[in-house]
Coordinates of C-alpha atoms and ligand atoms in Angstrom, one line a residue:
M68 CA -6.5 215.9 209.6
K69 CA -8.7 215.5 212.5
A70 CA -9.8 212.4 213.7
C71 CA -12.0 211.1 216.5
L72 CA -10.0 208.9 218.4
L73 CA -11.2 206.1 221.0
N74 CA -8.3 206.0 223.3
A75 CA -10.7 203.5 226.0
T76 CA -13.4 201.7 225.9
A77 CA -15.9 203.8 228.1
R78 CA -19.8 204.7 228.6
I79 CA -20.8 206.4 225.9
E80 CA -22.6 209.0 228.6
T81 CA -19.3 210.3 229.4
N82 CA -18.2 211.5 225.7
P83 CA -14.9 208.6 225.1
L84 CA -14.3 210.0 221.4
Q85 CA -11.5 213.4 221.9
L86 CA -11.1 215.0 218.2
S87 CA -7.7 215.0 217.5
E88 CA -4.6 216.0 215.1
V89 CA -3.2 212.6 213.7
A90 CA -1.3 212.4 210.7
V91 CA -3.2 211.3 207.4
P92 CA -2.1 207.3 206.3
Q93 CA -0.9 206.7 203.3
P94 CA -2.8 204.3 201.1
G95 CA -0.6 201.1 201.0
K96 CA -0.3 198.4 197.9
G97 CA -3.7 197.4 196.6
E98 CA -5.0 200.5 198.2
V99 CA -6.8 203.4 197.9
L100 CA -6.3 207.3 200.2
V101 CA -9.4 208.6 200.7
R102 CA -10.8 211.3 201.5
V103 CA -14.3 211.7 204.0
H104 CA -17.2 213.2 203.3
A105 CA -20.2 212.2 205.1
C106 CA -19.6 208.7 207.7
G107 CA -23.0 206.9 209.2
V108 CA -23.3 205.8 212.8
C109 CA -24.0 202.9 213.5
R110 CA -25.5 201.2 216.8
T111 CA -21.9 198.5 216.4
D112 CA -19.7 202.0 216.6
L113 CA -22.0 202.4 220.2
H114 CA -21.1 198.9 220.9
V115 CA -16.7 199.1 219.6
I116 CA -16.9 202.1 222.0
E117 CA -18.1 201.2 225.2
G118 CA -16.5 197.5 224.8
E119 CA -18.8 195.1 224.3
L120 CA -16.7 194.1 221.3
P121 CA -13.5 192.9 223.0
P122 CA -11.3 196.2 221.9
R123 CA -8.9 194.9 218.5
K124 CA -6.7 198.0 218.5
S125 CA -6.2 201.4 220.3
P126 CA -6.3 203.8 220.0
V127 CA -8.9 203.9 216.8
I128 CA -10.8 205.6 214.8
P129 CA -14.3 204.2 214.8
G130 CA -16.7 204.3 212.0
H131 CA -17.3 202.1 209.0
Q132 CA -20.0 203.6 206.3
V133 CA -17.8 206.1 204.5
V134 CA -18.4 208.0 201.7
G135 CA -15.7 209.8 200.6
I136 CA -13.7 210.6 196.8
V137 CA -10.9 208.9 196.3
E138 CA -7.7 211.0 197.1
K139 CA -4.4 209.0 196.1
L140 CA -3.5 205.6 194.9
G141 CA -1.3 203.1 196.2
D142 CA 0.9 200.9 194.5
G143 CA -0.9 198.7 192.4
S144 CA -4.7 200.4 192.8
N145 CA -6.1 200.6 189.2
R146 CA -9.9 199.7 190.2
F147 CA -10.6 203.3 190.7
A148 CA -9.5 206.9 189.9
I149 CA -8.5 209.9 191.6
G150 CA -11.6 212.1 192.1
A151 CA -13.9 208.8 192.3
R152 CA -16.4 208.4 194.1
V153 CA -16.7 205.2 196.2
G154 CA -18.0 203.6 200.1
V155 CA -15.8 202.0 202.5
A156 CA -17.6 199.5 204.8
W157 CA -17.7 197.0 207.9
L158 CA -15.6 194.2 205.5
H159 CA -11.6 195.9 205.6
H160 CA -10.4 192.8 204.3
T161 CA -11.0 189.3 204.2
D162 CA -7.7 186.3 203.5
G163 CA -9.4 185.2 200.8
V164 CA -7.7 181.3 201.3
C165 CA -10.2 180.4 204.3
E166 CA -12.8 177.4 204.0
Y167 CA -15.4 179.9 203.9
C168 CA -13.8 183.0 201.5
R169 CA -13.3 179.5 199.6
R170 CA -16.6 178.5 199.4
G171 CA -18.5 182.2 198.8
E172 CA -18.7 182.8 202.9
E173 CA -16.4 185.6 203.0
N174 CA -18.6 187.1 205.4
L175 CA -17.3 184.5 208.0
C176 CA -13.5 184.4 206.9
D177 CA -11.3 183.5 209.9
N178 CA -8.6 186.2 209.4
P179 CA -11.1 189.4 208.2
S180 CA -10.0 192.3 210.3
F181 CA -13.2 195.2 210.4
T182 CA -13.1 199.4 209.7
G183 CA -13.7 201.1 212.2
Y184 CA -12.7 197.8 214.9
S185 CA -10.0 195.9 213.5
V186 CA -8.2 199.1 211.8
D187 CA -9.0 203.2 211.4
G188 CA -12.5 203.9 210.4
G189 CA -14.4 206.6 208.9
Y190 CA -14.7 209.8 211.9
A191 CA -11.8 211.2 210.4
E192 CA -11.3 213.1 207.3
Y193 CA -9.7 210.4 205.6
V194 CA -9.6 206.4 205.3
V195 CA -7.8 203.9 203.8
A196 CA -8.6 201.0 202.5
P197 CA -8.4 197.9 200.0
E198 CA -9.7 199.6 196.6
D199 CA -11.1 195.6 196.6
F200 CA -12.9 195.9 198.6
V201 CA -14.7 200.1 198.2
Y202 CA -18.7 200.1 196.5
A203 CA -18.2 202.6 193.7
I204 CA -21.4 204.7 194.7
P205 CA -24.5 204.9 193.2
E206 CA -25.4 208.7 191.7
G207 CA -28.6 209.4 192.6
F208 CA -27.5 209.5 196.5
S209 CA -26.0 212.5 198.0
D210 CA -23.0 211.9 200.4
L211 CA -25.2 212.2 203.0
Q212 CA -28.3 209.9 202.1
A213 CA -25.4 206.5 200.9
A214 CA -23.5 207.0 204.0
P215 CA -26.5 204.5 206.3
L216 CA -26.6 202.3 202.9
L217 CA -23.0 200.7 203.6
C218 CA -24.4 199.1 206.9
A219 CA -27.0 199.8 208.4
G220 CA -28.2 199.0 204.2
I221 CA -26.3 195.9 203.6
I222 CA -27.0 194.1 206.5
G223 CA -30.7 194.8 206.3
F224 CA -30.5 194.1 203.1
R225 CA -28.7 190.4 204.7
S226 CA -30.9 190.1 207.2
L227 CA -34.1 190.0 204.7
R228 CA -32.4 187.3 202.7
L229 CA -31.3 185.5 205.5
A230 CA -35.3 185.7 206.1
G231 CA -36.0 183.4 202.7
I232 CA -39.0 186.1 202.4
K233 CA -41.5 186.3 199.5
P234 CA -43.4 188.6 197.6
G235 CA -46.8 188.9 199.4
G236 CA -45.1 187.3 202.7
K237 CA -45.9 188.8 205.4
L238 CA -42.5 189.9 207.6
G239 CA -42.0 191.8 211.3
F240 CA -39.0 193.5 212.5
Y241 CA -38.4 194.0 215.8
G242 CA -36.4 197.6 216.6
F243 CA -36.9 200.7 214.1
G244 CA -33.8 202.0 213.3
A245 CA -31.4 202.6 210.7
A246 CA -31.7 199.6 209.3
A247 CA -35.3 198.9 209.4
H248 CA -35.9 201.9 208.3
V249 CA -33.6 200.7 205.2
A250 CA -35.0 196.9 205.3
I251 CA -39.1 198.0 205.1
Q252 CA -38.3 200.2 201.6
V253 CA -36.6 197.0 200.3
A254 CA -39.6 194.7 201.6
R255 CA -42.9 197.0 200.5
Y256 CA -40.6 197.0 197.2
W257 CA -40.6 193.6 197.5
N258 CA -44.8 193.7 198.0
V259 CA -43.5 192.3 201.6
T260 CA -46.2 193.2 203.9
V261 CA -44.1 194.7 206.8
Y262 CA -45.3 194.6 210.9
A263 CA -42.9 197.2 213.0
S264 CA -42.8 195.8 216.7
T265 CA -41.0 199.0 218.4
R266 CA -41.1 200.8 222.3
D267 CA -40.6 204.1 220.8
A268 CA -43.7 206.0 219.1
R269 CA -41.5 207.7 216.6
H270 CA -40.5 204.7 216.0
Q271 CA -44.3 203.0 215.4
K272 CA -45.3 206.4 213.8
L273 CA -42.4 206.7 210.7
A274 CA -42.9 202.6 210.3
L275 CA -45.8 203.2 209.6
E276 CA -45.3 206.2 206.8
L277 CA -42.6 204.4 204.9
G278 CA -45.7 201.0 204.5
A279 CA -45.7 199.3 207.4
A280 CA -49.1 197.7 207.9
W281 CA -49.0 197.4 211.7
A282 CA -46.9 199.3 214.3
G283 CA -46.9 198.3 218.0
G284 CA -45.1 198.1 221.1
T285 CA -42.2 195.4 221.6
F286 CA -44.1 193.1 223.4
D287 CA -47.2 193.4 221.3
A288 CA -48.0 190.4 219.5
P289 CA -49.3 191.2 216.2
P290 CA -52.1 190.7 214.0
E291 CA -51.2 187.6 212.2
K292 CA -49.2 184.5 212.5
L293 CA -45.4 186.3 210.4
D294 CA -43.4 183.9 208.3
A295 CA -40.6 185.6 209.2
A296 CA -39.1 188.2 211.7
I297 CA -36.4 190.3 211.9
V298 CA -34.7 191.6 214.7
F299 CA -32.6 194.9 214.8
A300 CA -32.4 196.1 218.7
P301 CA -30.0 194.2 220.5
A302 CA -32.1 193.1 223.2
G303 CA -32.0 189.0 223.8
E304 CA -35.7 189.5 225.5
I305 CA -37.0 190.2 222.9
V306 CA -36.5 186.7 221.3
P307 CA -39.3 184.9 223.0
A308 CA -41.8 187.7 222.1
A309 CA -40.9 187.2 218.0
L310 CA -40.4 183.5 218.2
A311 CA -43.9 183.4 219.3
A312 CA -45.5 185.7 216.2
L313 CA -44.3 183.1 214.1
R314 CA -46.5 180.8 211.8
K315 CA -45.0 176.8 211.4
S316 CA -41.5 176.7 210.5
G317 CA -41.4 180.5 210.3
V318 CA -37.0 182.2 210.4
L319 CA -36.4 185.0 213.1
V320 CA -32.9 186.2 211.7
L321 CA -30.8 188.2 214.5
G322 CA -29.7 191.0 212.6
G323 CA -27.1 192.8 215.2
I324 CA -23.0 192.0 216.0
H325 CA -24.4 192.2 219.6
M326 CA -27.7 191.2 221.5
S327 CA -27.4 191.0 225.5
P328 CA -28.4 187.6 226.9
I329 CA -31.3 185.8 225.3
P330 CA -33.7 184.3 228.5
S331 CA -34.6 180.8 228.3
F332 CA -38.0 180.0 226.8
S333 CA -40.6 176.7 226.2
Y334 CA -39.8 174.4 223.5
D335 CA -42.5 174.7 222.3
L336 CA -41.5 178.3 220.8
L337 CA -39.3 177.0 218.5
Y338 CA -40.9 173.4 218.1
Q339 CA -42.8 173.2 214.9
E340 CA -39.3 173.8 212.3
R341 CA -38.7 177.5 213.3
V342 CA -35.1 178.9 213.0
I343 CA -33.2 181.1 214.6
R344 CA -30.5 182.3 212.5
S345 CA -28.3 185.2 213.3
V346 CA -26.8 187.7 210.9
A347 CA -22.8 188.1 210.4
N348 CA -20.8 190.3 208.4
N349 CA -21.8 190.6 204.7
T350 CA -20.3 189.8 201.3
R351 CA -19.3 191.8 199.1
Q352 CA -21.7 190.5 197.1
D353 CA -24.6 191.3 199.4
G354 CA -23.3 194.8 199.0
E355 CA -23.0 194.9 194.7
D356 CA -26.6 194.2 194.6
F357 CA -28.1 195.6 197.4
L358 CA -27.0 199.2 196.3
R359 CA -28.2 198.1 192.9
I360 CA -31.5 196.7 194.3
A361 CA -31.7 200.9 196.3
A362 CA -30.7 203.1 193.3
E363 CA -33.1 200.8 191.4
I364 CA -36.3 201.9 194.1
P365 CA -34.5 204.1 195.3
I366 CA -34.3 204.2 198.9
R367 CA -34.9 207.7 200.5
M368 CA -33.0 207.9 204.0
H369 CA -34.2 210.4 206.9
T370 CA -30.8 211.6 207.7
E371 CA -30.0 213.8 210.8
T372 CA -26.7 215.2 210.2
F373 CA -24.4 216.0 212.9
P374 CA -20.6 217.7 212.2
L375 CA -17.4 215.3 213.4
S376 CA -17.0 217.2 216.3
D377 CA -20.1 216.1 218.0
A378 CA -20.0 212.7 217.4
N379 CA -20.2 212.1 221.2
R380 CA -23.6 213.9 221.0
A381 CA -24.8 211.6 217.7
L382 CA -24.0 208.6 219.6
N383 CA -25.5 209.9 222.7
A384 CA -28.6 210.1 220.6
L385 CA -28.3 206.9 218.9
K386 CA -28.0 205.1 222.4
N387 CA -31.2 206.8 223.6
D388 CA -33.8 206.5 220.1
A389 CA -32.9 210.3 219.8
I390 CA -32.8 209.4 216.2
E391 CA -35.0 208.7 213.5
G392 CA -33.8 207.0 210.4
A393 CA -29.7 207.6 210.7
A394 CA -27.4 209.8 211.9
V395 CA -24.5 210.4 209.7
L396 CA -21.4 212.7 210.3
R397 CA -20.7 215.4 207.9
V398 CA -16.7 215.4 207.7
L399 CA -15.7 217.9 204.3
G400 CA -15.8 221.4 205.5
D401 CA -15.8 220.4 210.2
G402 CA -14.2 222.4 211.6
Ligands
ZN724 ZN1 -11.6 184.1 204.4
ZN725 ZN1 -22.6 199.1 211.5

């Protein structure tokens, strides 16, 4: 099969992914083989490729927002029929026995594996995954629309949950990429007022089109004090600015897996019971709940499509803020 291999971490400007011919993986016990139709491109893929996340497997096939069709079942697999349309996301497997798994926090599992990082992902024609960690994809979404829901969508949704935002509340977004693109639609559905802070003028315009009450530069103070804010951009210097925008006891959620160092700031910004918390991965329940609400709203993604052979170009565009909405690799029929 064709696959984009990362043989060694490197800056994306050097186009380190190599389109290669590799063996089709075979599904083991409890696994399914998925023929990939589309794979979303996520900022975490950039962190894997550029080595900001320590390498777990080399070479590795990145990609963790995979939509495709079940083509083959491993021993004992019976959850999906051959031909079922499914999604494979970041959380590839958890041990089910550690203290976090036992108390329903499998997103924090002590022994997890992650798609496109510690195991091969979906920048390829086929991927294998444990059937228990695979999602059924709601019918209303095309393959290309569904792919970015699997990380941008699910993590945006978990970020909203951790923000504890209530109907009628005021919520800030810092950075307006794919996750914010989805989260604003959920927030508006919940009757939450959204204020979008982002450096890119086109992203400000997109935020307003999607129902933001205000859009401004990253360091411009929103016109109202916020009940909560979510930082989607991986830039630590945003944290003090976002804290300054919160009301007393407001919650600041950091939505990324990697962030540049946070500069020191005055305790006054945190005092009055403001809270900062990160988001780590998601539980399968988050994924199931999000896909249900995504179909109910329904979420509409602006996507930019690239062939599998152009994965480097898609990631360069993502790094340069040149993607509106989400970048998606169209895999089936490529090459
Ligand atoms: Zn565990
Ligand atoms: Zn992701």
